[in-house]
Tab-separated table of N, CA and C in Angstrom:
chain	number	residue	atom	x	y	z
A	1	MET	N	-0.792	-54.403	-40.614
A	1	MET	CA	-0.525	-53.024	-40.958
A	1	MET	C	-0.443	-52.223	-39.660
A	2	SER	N	0.600	-51.439	-39.492
A	2	SER	CA	0.754	-50.661	-38.263
A	2	SER	C	0.436	-49.197	-38.532
A	3	ASP	N	0.011	-48.525	-37.464
A	3	ASP	CA	-0.307	-47.096	-37.566
A	3	ASP	C	0.856	-46.321	-36.970
A	4	GLN	N	1.802	-45.880	-37.807
A	4	GLN	CA	3.005	-45.221	-37.318
A	4	GLN	C	2.758	-43.784	-36.877
A	5	GLY	N	1.646	-43.186	-37.280
A	5	GLY	CA	1.368	-41.798	-36.924
A	5	GLY	C	0.691	-41.647	-35.582
A	6	SER	N	0.284	-42.729	-34.937
A	6	SER	CA	-0.435	-42.593	-33.668
A	6	SER	C	0.530	-42.337	-32.528
A	7	THR	N	0.039	-41.684	-31.529
A	7	THR	CA	0.825	-41.381	-30.339
A	7	THR	C	0.111	-41.950	-29.135
A	8	ASN	N	0.827	-42.680	-28.328
A	8	ASN	CA	0.258	-43.252	-27.115
A	8	ASN	C	0.400	-42.235	-25.994
A	9	THR	N	-0.717	-41.721	-25.497
A	9	THR	CA	-0.660	-40.672	-24.478
A	9	THR	C	-0.890	-41.184	-23.079
A	10	ASP	N	-1.181	-42.478	-22.914
A	10	ASP	CA	-1.361	-42.964	-21.547
A	10	ASP	C	-0.024	-43.442	-20.996
A	11	ASN	N	0.000	-43.772	-19.721
A	11	ASN	CA	1.238	-44.164	-19.062
A	11	ASN	C	1.641	-45.589	-19.367
A	12	ALA	N	0.768	-46.385	-19.969
A	12	ALA	CA	1.087	-47.785	-20.207
A	12	ALA	C	2.207	-47.939	-21.232
A	13	GLY	N	2.299	-47.034	-22.181
A	13	GLY	CA	3.283	-47.155	-23.245
A	13	GLY	C	4.681	-46.738	-22.852
A	14	ASN	N	4.872	-46.107	-21.708
A	14	ASN	CA	6.214	-45.670	-21.323
A	14	ASN	C	6.646	-46.276	-19.997
A	15	GLY	N	6.226	-47.516	-19.760
A	15	GLY	CA	6.669	-48.208	-18.558
A	15	GLY	C	6.054	-47.678	-17.291
A	16	GLY	N	4.924	-46.997	-17.359
A	16	GLY	CA	4.273	-46.482	-16.161
A	16	GLY	C	4.856	-45.184	-15.640
A	17	GLU	N	5.836	-44.623	-16.355
A	17	GLU	CA	6.427	-43.353	-15.917
A	17	GLU	C	5.459	-42.216	-16.209
A	18	PRO	N	5.508	-41.143	-15.400
A	18	PRO	CA	4.628	-40.000	-15.677
A	18	PRO	C	5.000	-39.335	-16.992
A	19	PRO	N	4.050	-38.661	-17.631
A	19	PRO	CA	4.349	-37.988	-18.897
A	19	PRO	C	5.406	-36.902	-18.699
A	20	MET	N	6.135	-36.600	-19.771
A	20	MET	CA	7.205	-35.604	-19.701
A	20	MET	C	6.649	-34.202	-19.474
A	21	ALA	N	7.378	-33.423	-18.695
A	21	ALA	CA	7.016	-32.023	-18.478
A	21	ALA	C	7.232	-31.254	-19.775
A	22	GLN	N	6.330	-30.314	-20.055
A	22	GLN	CA	6.428	-29.518	-21.271
A	22	GLN	C	6.264	-28.041	-20.960
A	23	LEU	N	7.078	-27.229	-21.614
A	23	LEU	CA	6.981	-25.772	-21.538
A	23	LEU	C	7.045	-25.281	-22.969
A	24	ARG	N	5.978	-24.619	-23.411
A	24	ARG	CA	5.934	-24.080	-24.773
A	24	ARG	C	5.656	-22.590	-24.723
A	25	VAL	N	6.375	-21.838	-25.525
A	25	VAL	CA	6.107	-20.411	-25.692
A	25	VAL	C	5.085	-20.296	-26.814
A	26	LEU	N	3.864	-19.849	-26.468
A	26	LEU	CA	2.824	-19.696	-27.483
A	26	LEU	C	3.012	-18.416	-28.275
A	27	THR	N	3.368	-17.337	-27.579
A	27	THR	CA	3.643	-16.056	-28.227
A	27	THR	C	4.404	-15.179	-27.235
A	28	GLN	N	5.010	-14.135	-27.743
A	28	GLN	CA	5.681	-13.145	-26.894
A	28	GLN	C	5.500	-11.779	-27.518
A	29	TYR	N	5.522	-10.749	-26.660
A	29	TYR	CA	5.153	-9.425	-27.151
A	29	TYR	C	5.581	-8.338	-26.173
A	30	VAL	N	5.713	-7.118	-26.714
A	30	VAL	CA	5.919	-5.935	-25.881
A	30	VAL	C	4.565	-5.562	-25.314
A	31	LYS	N	4.460	-5.567	-24.005
A	31	LYS	CA	3.206	-5.219	-23.350
A	31	LYS	C	3.152	-3.712	-23.074
A	32	ASP	N	4.291	-3.141	-22.680
A	32	ASP	CA	4.366	-1.705	-22.402
A	32	ASP	C	5.820	-1.279	-22.537
A	33	ILE	N	6.029	-0.105	-23.115
A	33	ILE	CA	7.383	0.428	-23.229
A	33	ILE	C	7.338	1.941	-23.092
A	34	SER	N	8.339	2.470	-22.417
A	34	SER	CA	8.452	3.913	-22.236
A	34	SER	C	9.924	4.293	-22.345
A	35	PHE	N	10.201	5.341	-23.098
A	35	PHE	CA	11.557	5.856	-23.215
A	35	PHE	C	11.507	7.364	-23.045
A	36	GLU	N	12.287	7.857	-22.094
A	36	GLU	CA	12.364	9.302	-21.863
A	36	GLU	C	13.786	9.760	-22.118
A	37	ASN	N	13.896	10.878	-22.813
A	37	ASN	CA	15.171	11.452	-23.204
A	37	ASN	C	15.163	12.921	-22.772
A	38	PRO	N	15.161	13.183	-21.444
A	38	PRO	CA	14.842	14.523	-20.936
A	38	PRO	C	15.847	15.619	-21.267
A	39	ASN	N	17.094	15.273	-21.515
A	39	ASN	CA	18.098	16.308	-21.743
A	39	ASN	C	18.694	16.258	-23.151
A	40	ALA	N	17.922	15.748	-24.087
A	40	ALA	CA	18.368	15.757	-25.481
A	40	ALA	C	18.154	17.167	-26.022
A	41	PRO	N	18.984	17.648	-26.852
A	41	PRO	CA	20.123	17.001	-27.490
A	41	PRO	C	21.437	17.177	-26.738
A	42	GLN	N	21.450	17.920	-25.610
A	42	GLN	CA	22.711	18.199	-24.914
A	42	GLN	C	23.457	16.933	-24.481
A	43	MET	N	22.728	15.873	-24.102
A	43	MET	CA	23.379	14.670	-23.582
A	43	MET	C	23.722	13.658	-24.679
A	44	LEU	N	23.432	13.965	-25.947
A	44	LEU	CA	23.602	12.970	-26.994
A	44	LEU	C	25.033	12.843	-27.514
A	45	GLY	N	25.873	13.818	-27.300
A	45	GLY	CA	27.251	13.750	-27.797
A	45	GLY	C	28.136	12.963	-26.841
A	46	PRO	N	29.439	13.024	-27.082
A	46	PRO	CA	30.372	12.355	-26.172
A	46	PRO	C	30.260	12.950	-24.768
A	47	VAL	N	30.370	12.100	-23.772
A	47	VAL	CA	30.298	12.552	-22.380
A	47	VAL	C	31.670	12.417	-21.740
A	48	GLU	N	31.916	13.253	-20.719
A	48	GLU	CA	33.233	13.304	-20.085
A	48	GLU	C	33.512	12.068	-19.227
A	49	GLU	N	32.488	11.478	-18.687
A	49	GLU	CA	32.699	10.302	-17.838
A	49	GLU	C	31.684	9.222	-18.176
A	50	GLN	N	31.974	8.030	-17.721
A	50	GLN	CA	31.108	6.881	-17.976
A	50	GLN	C	29.760	7.098	-17.282
A	51	PRO	N	28.650	6.884	-17.990
A	51	PRO	CA	27.340	7.046	-17.348
A	51	PRO	C	27.126	5.999	-16.253
A	52	GLN	N	26.377	6.380	-15.242
A	52	GLN	CA	25.970	5.447	-14.191
A	52	GLN	C	24.643	4.854	-14.635
A	53	ILE	N	24.586	3.534	-14.729
A	53	ILE	CA	23.382	2.845	-15.191
A	53	ILE	C	22.724	2.169	-13.994
A	54	GLY	N	21.461	2.484	-13.771
A	54	GLY	CA	20.668	1.800	-12.749
A	54	GLY	C	19.733	0.817	-13.439
A	55	LEU	N	19.615	-0.376	-12.882
A	55	LEU	CA	18.815	-1.423	-13.508
A	55	LEU	C	17.877	-2.046	-12.475
A	56	ARG	N	16.615	-2.219	-12.874
A	56	ARG	CA	15.612	-2.871	-12.025
A	56	ARG	C	14.970	-3.999	-12.825
A	57	VAL	N	14.777	-5.136	-12.177
A	57	VAL	CA	14.178	-6.291	-12.849
A	57	VAL	C	13.121	-6.889	-11.939
A	58	ASP	N	11.983	-7.234	-12.539
A	58	ASP	CA	10.917	-7.901	-11.799
A	58	ASP	C	10.213	-8.860	-12.753
A	59	VAL	N	9.571	-9.870	-12.182
A	59	VAL	CA	8.834	-10.851	-12.971
A	59	VAL	C	7.420	-10.934	-12.412
A	60	GLY	N	6.437	-10.867	-13.291
A	60	GLY	CA	5.037	-11.023	-12.908
A	60	GLY	C	4.436	-12.220	-13.618
A	61	VAL	N	3.523	-12.912	-12.926
A	61	VAL	CA	2.877	-14.091	-13.495
A	61	VAL	C	1.373	-13.947	-13.340
A	62	LYS	N	0.661	-14.250	-14.429
A	62	LYS	CA	-0.803	-14.221	-14.410
A	62	LYS	C	-1.308	-15.512	-15.042
A	63	ARG	N	-2.125	-16.235	-14.291
A	63	ARG	CA	-2.690	-17.478	-14.819
A	63	ARG	C	-3.836	-17.132	-15.762
A	64	MET	N	-3.788	-17.671	-16.979
A	64	MET	CA	-4.817	-17.388	-17.977
A	64	MET	C	-5.899	-18.472	-17.994
A	65	ASN	N	-5.487	-19.725	-17.835
A	65	ASN	CA	-6.401	-20.870	-17.728
A	65	ASN	C	-5.623	-22.004	-17.073
A	66	ASP	N	-6.112	-23.228	-17.152
A	66	ASP	CA	-5.471	-24.340	-16.449
A	66	ASP	C	-4.014	-24.549	-16.825
A	67	ASN	N	-3.651	-24.363	-18.085
A	67	ASN	CA	-2.292	-24.663	-18.540
A	67	ASN	C	-1.515	-23.465	-19.065
A	68	ASP	N	-2.168	-22.323	-19.252
A	68	ASP	CA	-1.522	-21.173	-19.872
A	68	ASP	C	-1.275	-20.065	-18.859
A	69	TYR	N	-0.076	-19.474	-18.948
A	69	TYR	CA	0.336	-18.413	-18.037
A	69	TYR	C	0.969	-17.283	-18.837
A	70	GLU	N	0.639	-16.056	-18.452
A	70	GLU	CA	1.334	-14.900	-19.005
A	70	GLU	C	2.434	-14.542	-18.012
A	71	VAL	N	3.662	-14.542	-18.486
A	71	VAL	CA	4.813	-14.180	-17.659
A	71	VAL	C	5.368	-12.879	-18.221
A	72	THR	N	5.441	-11.864	-17.350
A	72	THR	CA	5.892	-10.545	-17.777
A	72	THR	C	7.228	-10.220	-17.133
A	73	LEU	N	8.201	-9.914	-17.963
A	73	LEU	CA	9.520	-9.497	-17.518
A	73	LEU	C	9.532	-7.975	-17.545
A	74	LYS	N	9.693	-7.376	-16.366
A	74	LYS	CA	9.692	-5.915	-16.258
A	74	LYS	C	11.128	-5.457	-16.010
A	75	ILE	N	11.636	-4.647	-16.941
A	75	ILE	CA	13.006	-4.155	-16.832
A	75	ILE	C	12.978	-2.642	-16.937
A	76	GLY	N	13.605	-1.997	-15.981
A	76	GLY	CA	13.752	-0.552	-16.010
A	76	GLY	C	15.226	-0.198	-15.942
A	77	ALA	N	15.643	0.796	-16.703
A	77	ALA	CA	17.034	1.234	-16.681
A	77	ALA	C	17.070	2.746	-16.809
A	78	ASP	N	18.001	3.346	-16.068
A	78	ASP	CA	18.218	4.781	-16.218
A	78	ASP	C	19.716	5.028	-16.261
A	79	ALA	N	20.089	6.047	-17.021
A	79	ALA	CA	21.492	6.430	-17.154
A	79	ALA	C	21.636	7.883	-16.736
A	80	LYS	N	22.680	8.139	-15.946
A	80	LYS	CA	22.973	9.501	-15.478
A	80	LYS	C	24.457	9.780	-15.618
A	81	VAL	N	24.770	11.049	-15.858
A	81	VAL	CA	26.145	11.532	-15.819
A	81	VAL	C	26.143	12.726	-14.882
A	82	LYS	N	26.944	12.651	-13.822
A	82	LYS	CA	27.011	13.711	-12.804
A	82	LYS	C	25.609	14.068	-12.317
A	83	ASP	N	24.825	13.071	-11.981
A	83	ASP	CA	23.453	13.217	-11.480
A	83	ASP	C	22.506	13.897	-12.461
A	84	LYS	N	22.912	14.033	-13.701
A	84	LYS	CA	22.046	14.590	-14.730
A	84	LYS	C	21.530	13.434	-15.586
A	85	PRO	N	20.199	13.275	-15.673
A	85	PRO	CA	19.664	12.123	-16.411
A	85	PRO	C	19.951	12.189	-17.909
A	86	MET	N	20.348	11.031	-18.432
A	86	MET	CA	20.515	10.888	-19.882
A	86	MET	C	19.228	10.311	-20.468
A	87	PHE	N	18.849	9.133	-19.956
A	87	PHE	CA	17.614	8.510	-20.426
A	87	PHE	C	17.030	7.631	-19.326
A	88	LEU	N	15.749	7.319	-19.518
A	88	LEU	CA	15.024	6.399	-18.654
A	88	LEU	C	14.194	5.510	-19.571
A	89	VAL	N	14.333	4.207	-19.413
A	89	VAL	CA	13.572	3.269	-20.231
A	89	VAL	C	12.925	2.240	-19.317
A	90	GLU	N	11.667	1.939	-19.603
A	90	GLU	CA	10.936	0.908	-18.870
A	90	GLU	C	10.248	0.018	-19.890
A	91	LEU	N	10.422	-1.282	-19.702
A	91	LEU	CA	9.870	-2.258	-20.631
A	91	LEU	C	9.142	-3.354	-19.875
A	92	GLU	N	7.953	-3.687	-20.336
A	92	GLU	CA	7.255	-4.889	-19.890
A	92	GLU	C	7.151	-5.778	-21.121
A	93	TYR	N	7.904	-6.870	-21.082
A	93	TYR	CA	7.931	-7.818	-22.193
A	93	TYR	C	7.332	-9.112	-21.691
A	94	ALA	N	6.322	-9.609	-22.382
A	94	ALA	CA	5.581	-10.764	-21.877
A	94	ALA	C	5.631	-11.928	-22.847
A	95	GLY	N	5.418	-13.096	-22.279
A	95	GLY	CA	5.283	-14.311	-23.062
A	95	GLY	C	4.086	-15.085	-22.556
A	96	LEU	N	3.393	-15.729	-23.459
A	96	LEU	CA	2.294	-16.610	-23.092
A	96	LEU	C	2.833	-18.031	-23.177
A	97	PHE	N	2.827	-18.724	-22.043
A	97	PHE	CA	3.433	-20.047	-21.934
A	97	PHE	C	2.361	-21.095	-21.662
A	98	ARG	N	2.520	-22.238	-22.290
A	98	ARG	CA	1.668	-23.391	-21.997
A	98	ARG	C	2.538	-24.413	-21.270
A	99	LEU	N	2.119	-24.751	-20.048
A	99	LEU	CA	2.840	-25.717	-19.230
A	99	LEU	C	1.997	-26.969	-19.091
A	100	ALA	N	2.631	-28.114	-19.228
A	100	ALA	CA	1.928	-29.376	-19.066
A	100	ALA	C	2.805	-30.338	-18.275
A	101	ASN	N	2.176	-31.075	-17.395
A	101	ASN	CA	2.845	-32.112	-16.612
A	101	ASN	C	3.981	-31.577	-15.747
A	102	ILE	N	3.845	-30.344	-15.257
A	102	ILE	CA	4.830	-29.764	-14.341
A	102	ILE	C	4.369	-30.107	-12.921
A	103	PRO	N	5.209	-30.767	-12.123
A	103	PRO	CA	4.813	-31.059	-10.745
A	103	PRO	C	4.501	-29.760	-9.988
A	104	GLU	N	3.476	-29.801	-9.160
A	104	GLU	CA	3.012	-28.608	-8.431
A	104	GLU	C	4.145	-27.937	-7.660
A	105	GLN	N	5.027	-28.732	-7.049
A	105	GLN	CA	6.121	-28.157	-6.254
A	105	GLN	C	7.158	-27.435	-7.118
A	106	ASP	N	7.166	-27.679	-8.436
A	106	ASP	CA	8.120	-27.034	-9.335
A	106	ASP	C	7.516	-25.881	-10.125
A	107	LEU	N	6.206	-25.718	-10.050
A	107	LEU	CA	5.509	-24.753	-10.895
A	107	LEU	C	6.006	-23.322	-10.695
A	108	GLU	N	6.132	-22.880	-9.457
A	108	GLU	CA	6.568	-21.504	-9.198
A	108	GLU	C	7.959	-21.242	-9.778
A	109	ALA	N	8.885	-22.160	-9.563
A	109	ALA	CA	10.244	-21.976	-10.075
A	109	ALA	C	10.261	-21.943	-11.599
A	110	VAL	N	9.471	-22.777	-12.242
A	110	VAL	CA	9.416	-22.767	-13.708
A	110	VAL	C	8.896	-21.420	-14.199
A	111	LEU	N	7.863	-20.911	-13.536
A	111	LEU	CA	7.242	-19.663	-13.983
A	111	LEU	C	8.126	-18.438	-13.765
A	112	VAL	N	8.886	-18.385	-12.685
A	112	VAL	CA	9.664	-17.173	-12.401
A	112	VAL	C	11.156	-17.310	-12.710
A	113	VAL	N	11.579	-18.499	-13.119
A	113	VAL	CA	12.983	-18.682	-13.505
A	113	VAL	C	13.087	-19.072	-14.982
A	114	GLU	N	12.490	-20.179	-15.345
A	114	GLU	CA	12.681	-20.695	-16.708
A	114	GLU	C	11.930	-19.870	-17.756
A	115	CYS	N	10.700	-19.483	-17.469
A	115	CYS	CA	9.939	-18.692	-18.456
A	115	CYS	C	10.612	-17.354	-18.755
A	116	PRO	N	11.010	-16.561	-17.729
A	116	PRO	CA	11.708	-15.309	-18.045
A	116	PRO	C	13.030	-15.539	-18.783
A	117	ARG	N	13.701	-16.631	-18.463
A	117	ARG	CA	14.956	-16.954	-19.148
A	117	ARG	C	14.709	-17.156	-20.643
A	118	GLN	N	13.563	-17.698	-20.993
A	118	GLN	CA	13.229	-17.941	-22.396
A	118	GLN	C	13.008	-16.635	-23.170
A	119	ILE	N	12.385	-15.637	-22.535
A	119	ILE	CA	12.051	-14.405	-23.260
A	119	ILE	C	13.074	-13.284	-23.065
A	120	PHE	N	14.013	-13.445	-22.119
A	120	PHE	CA	14.979	-12.382	-21.839
A	120	PHE	C	15.756	-11.910	-23.070
A	121	PRO	N	16.272	-12.807	-23.913
A	121	PRO	CA	17.052	-12.301	-25.063
A	121	PRO	C	16.258	-11.355	-25.963
A	122	PHE	N	14.965	-11.576	-26.074
A	122	PHE	CA	14.126	-10.726	-26.923
A	122	PHE	C	13.881	-9.372	-26.255
A	123	ALA	N	13.665	-9.383	-24.931
A	123	ALA	CA	13.507	-8.130	-24.189
A	123	ALA	C	14.800	-7.319	-24.242
A	124	ARG	N	15.915	-8.004	-24.133
A	124	ARG	CA	17.223	-7.337	-24.197
A	124	ARG	C	17.403	-6.629	-25.539
A	125	ARG	N	16.991	-7.283	-26.617
A	125	ARG	CA	17.098	-6.678	-27.947
A	125	ARG	C	16.227	-5.435	-28.060
A	126	VAL	N	15.011	-5.497	-27.511
A	126	VAL	CA	14.111	-4.339	-27.552
A	126	VAL	C	14.757	-3.157	-26.828
A	127	LEU	N	15.343	-3.401	-25.648
A	127	LEU	CA	15.994	-2.323	-24.899
A	127	LEU	C	17.192	-1.762	-25.660
A	128	ALA	N	17.962	-2.621	-26.282
A	128	ALA	CA	19.115	-2.149	-27.061
A	128	ALA	C	18.651	-1.292	-28.232
A	129	ASP	N	17.598	-1.737	-28.903
A	129	ASP	CA	17.087	-0.981	-30.048
A	129	ASP	C	16.540	0.378	-29.633
A	130	VAL	N	15.768	0.426	-28.559
A	130	VAL	CA	15.141	1.698	-28.174
A	130	VAL	C	16.185	2.706	-27.674
A	131	THR	N	17.213	2.244	-26.963
A	131	THR	CA	18.241	3.199	-26.529
A	131	THR	C	19.064	3.680	-27.725
A	132	ARG	N	19.327	2.796	-28.666
A	132	ARG	CA	20.037	3.200	-29.893
A	132	ARG	C	19.203	4.202	-30.680
A	133	ASP	N	17.896	3.914	-30.805
A	133	ASP	CA	17.008	4.821	-31.527
A	133	ASP	C	16.847	6.151	-30.798
A	134	GLY	N	17.122	6.172	-29.492
A	134	GLY	CA	17.071	7.400	-28.708
A	134	GLY	C	18.327	8.247	-28.842
A	135	GLY	N	19.328	7.737	-29.589
A	135	GLY	CA	20.538	8.520	-29.832
A	135	GLY	C	21.744	8.093	-29.022
A	136	TYR	N	21.643	6.993	-28.275
A	136	TYR	CA	22.733	6.528	-27.414
A	136	TYR	C	23.279	5.208	-27.943
A	137	PRO	N	24.447	4.804	-27.456
A	137	PRO	CA	24.898	3.446	-27.788
A	137	PRO	C	23.872	2.444	-27.247
A	138	PRO	N	23.691	1.315	-27.910
A	138	PRO	CA	22.705	0.335	-27.441
A	138	PRO	C	23.006	-0.132	-26.020
A	139	LEU	N	21.981	-0.177	-25.198
A	139	LEU	CA	22.119	-0.675	-23.831
A	139	LEU	C	22.099	-2.198	-23.895
A	140	MET	N	23.235	-2.811	-23.625
A	140	MET	CA	23.346	-4.270	-23.667
A	140	MET	C	23.403	-4.801	-22.233
A	141	ILE	N	22.290	-5.313	-21.776
A	141	ILE	CA	22.190	-5.835	-20.409
A	141	ILE	C	22.817	-7.223	-20.359
A	142	HIS	N	23.630	-7.445	-19.340
A	142	HIS	CA	24.214	-8.769	-19.135
A	142	HIS	C	23.098	-9.762	-18.804
A	143	PRO	N	23.301	-11.032	-19.101
A	143	PRO	CA	22.285	-12.031	-18.737
A	143	PRO	C	21.937	-11.941	-17.254
A	144	ILE	N	20.671	-12.151	-16.950
A	144	ILE	CA	20.164	-12.040	-15.582
A	144	ILE	C	20.113	-13.421	-14.960
A	145	ASP	N	20.567	-13.521	-13.725
A	145	ASP	CA	20.507	-14.774	-12.977
A	145	ASP	C	19.137	-14.859	-12.302
A	146	PHE	N	18.175	-15.453	-12.994
A	146	PHE	CA	16.815	-15.525	-12.478
A	146	PHE	C	16.703	-16.445	-11.263
A	147	VAL	N	17.616	-17.405	-11.128
A	147	VAL	CA	17.614	-18.273	-9.944
A	147	VAL	C	17.915	-17.438	-8.702
A	148	SER	N	18.953	-16.604	-8.762
A	148	SER	CA	19.293	-15.746	-7.613
A	148	SER	C	18.174	-14.761	-7.314
A	149	LEU	N	17.586	-14.204	-8.350
A	149	LEU	CA	16.470	-13.272	-8.170
A	149	LEU	C	15.312	-13.962	-7.451
A	150	TYR	N	15.002	-15.185	-7.848
A	150	TYR	CA	13.942	-15.984	-7.230
A	150	TYR	C	14.268	-16.277	-5.763
A	151	GLN	N	15.506	-16.684	-5.487
A	151	GLN	CA	15.907	-16.993	-4.111
A	151	GLN	C	15.864	-15.746	-3.228
A	152	GLN	N	16.310	-14.603	-3.749
A	152	GLN	CA	16.260	-13.354	-2.982
A	152	GLN	C	14.822	-12.991	-2.640
A	153	ARG	N	13.916	-13.142	-3.605
A	153	ARG	CA	12.516	-12.807	-3.365
A	153	ARG	C	11.914	-13.732	-2.304
A	154	ARG	N	12.234	-15.015	-2.359
A	154	ARG	CA	11.713	-15.968	-1.367
A	154	ARG	C	12.226	-15.624	0.033
A	155	GLU	N	13.508	-15.280	0.140
A	155	GLU	CA	14.074	-14.892	1.431
A	155	GLU	C	13.422	-13.617	1.952
A	156	GLN	N	13.202	-12.652	1.069
A	156	GLN	CA	12.562	-11.394	1.454
A	156	GLN	C	11.140	-11.642	1.957
A	157	MET	N	10.397	-12.495	1.254
A	157	MET	CA	9.029	-12.802	1.672
A	157	MET	C	9.017	-13.519	3.019
A	158	ALA	N	9.958	-14.446	3.228
A	158	ALA	CA	10.036	-15.163	4.504
A	158	ALA	C	10.346	-14.199	5.644
A	159	GLN	N	11.215	-13.247	5.385
A	159	GLN	CA	11.567	-12.249	6.401
A	159	GLN	C	10.369	-11.354	6.720
A	160	GLU	N	9.638	-10.929	5.682
A	160	GLU	CA	8.445	-10.098	5.913
A	160	GLU	C	7.396	-10.843	6.712
A	161	ILE	N	7.206	-12.126	6.438
A	161	ILE	CA	6.248	-12.933	7.187
A	161	ILE	C	6.681	-13.054	8.641
A	162	ALA	N	7.975	-13.286	8.859
A	162	ALA	CA	8.499	-13.409	10.223
A	162	ALA	C	8.304	-12.101	10.999
A	163	GLU	N	8.508	-10.967	10.333
A	163	GLU	CA	8.361	-9.666	10.991
A	163	GLU	C	6.912	-9.390	11.376
A	164	THR	N	5.965	-9.823	10.559
A	164	THR	CA	4.549	-9.578	10.879
A	164	THR	C	4.054	-10.473	12.008
A	165	LYS	N	4.734	-11.599	12.250
A	165	LYS	CA	4.321	-12.510	13.319
A	165	LYS	C	4.892	-12.127	14.674
A	166	GLN	N	5.903	-11.247	14.695
A	166	GLN	CA	6.524	-10.853	15.966
A	166	GLN	C	5.590	-9.911	16.712
A	167	PRO	N	5.430	-10.149	18.044
A	167	PRO	CA	4.596	-9.235	18.844
A	167	PRO	C	5.314	-7.901	19.042
A	168	ASN	N	4.512	-6.851	19.192
A	168	ASN	CA	5.070	-5.502	19.374
A	168	ASN	C	5.516	-5.288	20.765
């Protein structure tokens, strides 16, 4: 009689290969949201020119325990017409992730690239809903290239380190 429900968790059952890397989203949530509509109702009708949209994106990581991390996607957007503000929205959307068997050298990239990529569509929906509820067309943010964002941050940090090591 065989036990088909058992799972072999040691390396002997898979030819000695290391266990597979795992990334699980345990939960996701709005951590903080702010919407300002300073010139309503004057700015709510049709506007003469296309609004200028400014967008800011940042990723924060907080270790909760050995395998769980809170990853927060921070997105800020403001819209102006002729330097007159239409709206300002700031969102912190977070996910609680459980990571297992991630090689140490890959951990940072997984946390600041793959985890935000997983929760971005939900944060995007929240921003679209809040701008629509504020009286404007929904703000639909294009997908974010988290790899480029990660590489830019690494280059910036390397440059800052180099600048602090230079003698005056």
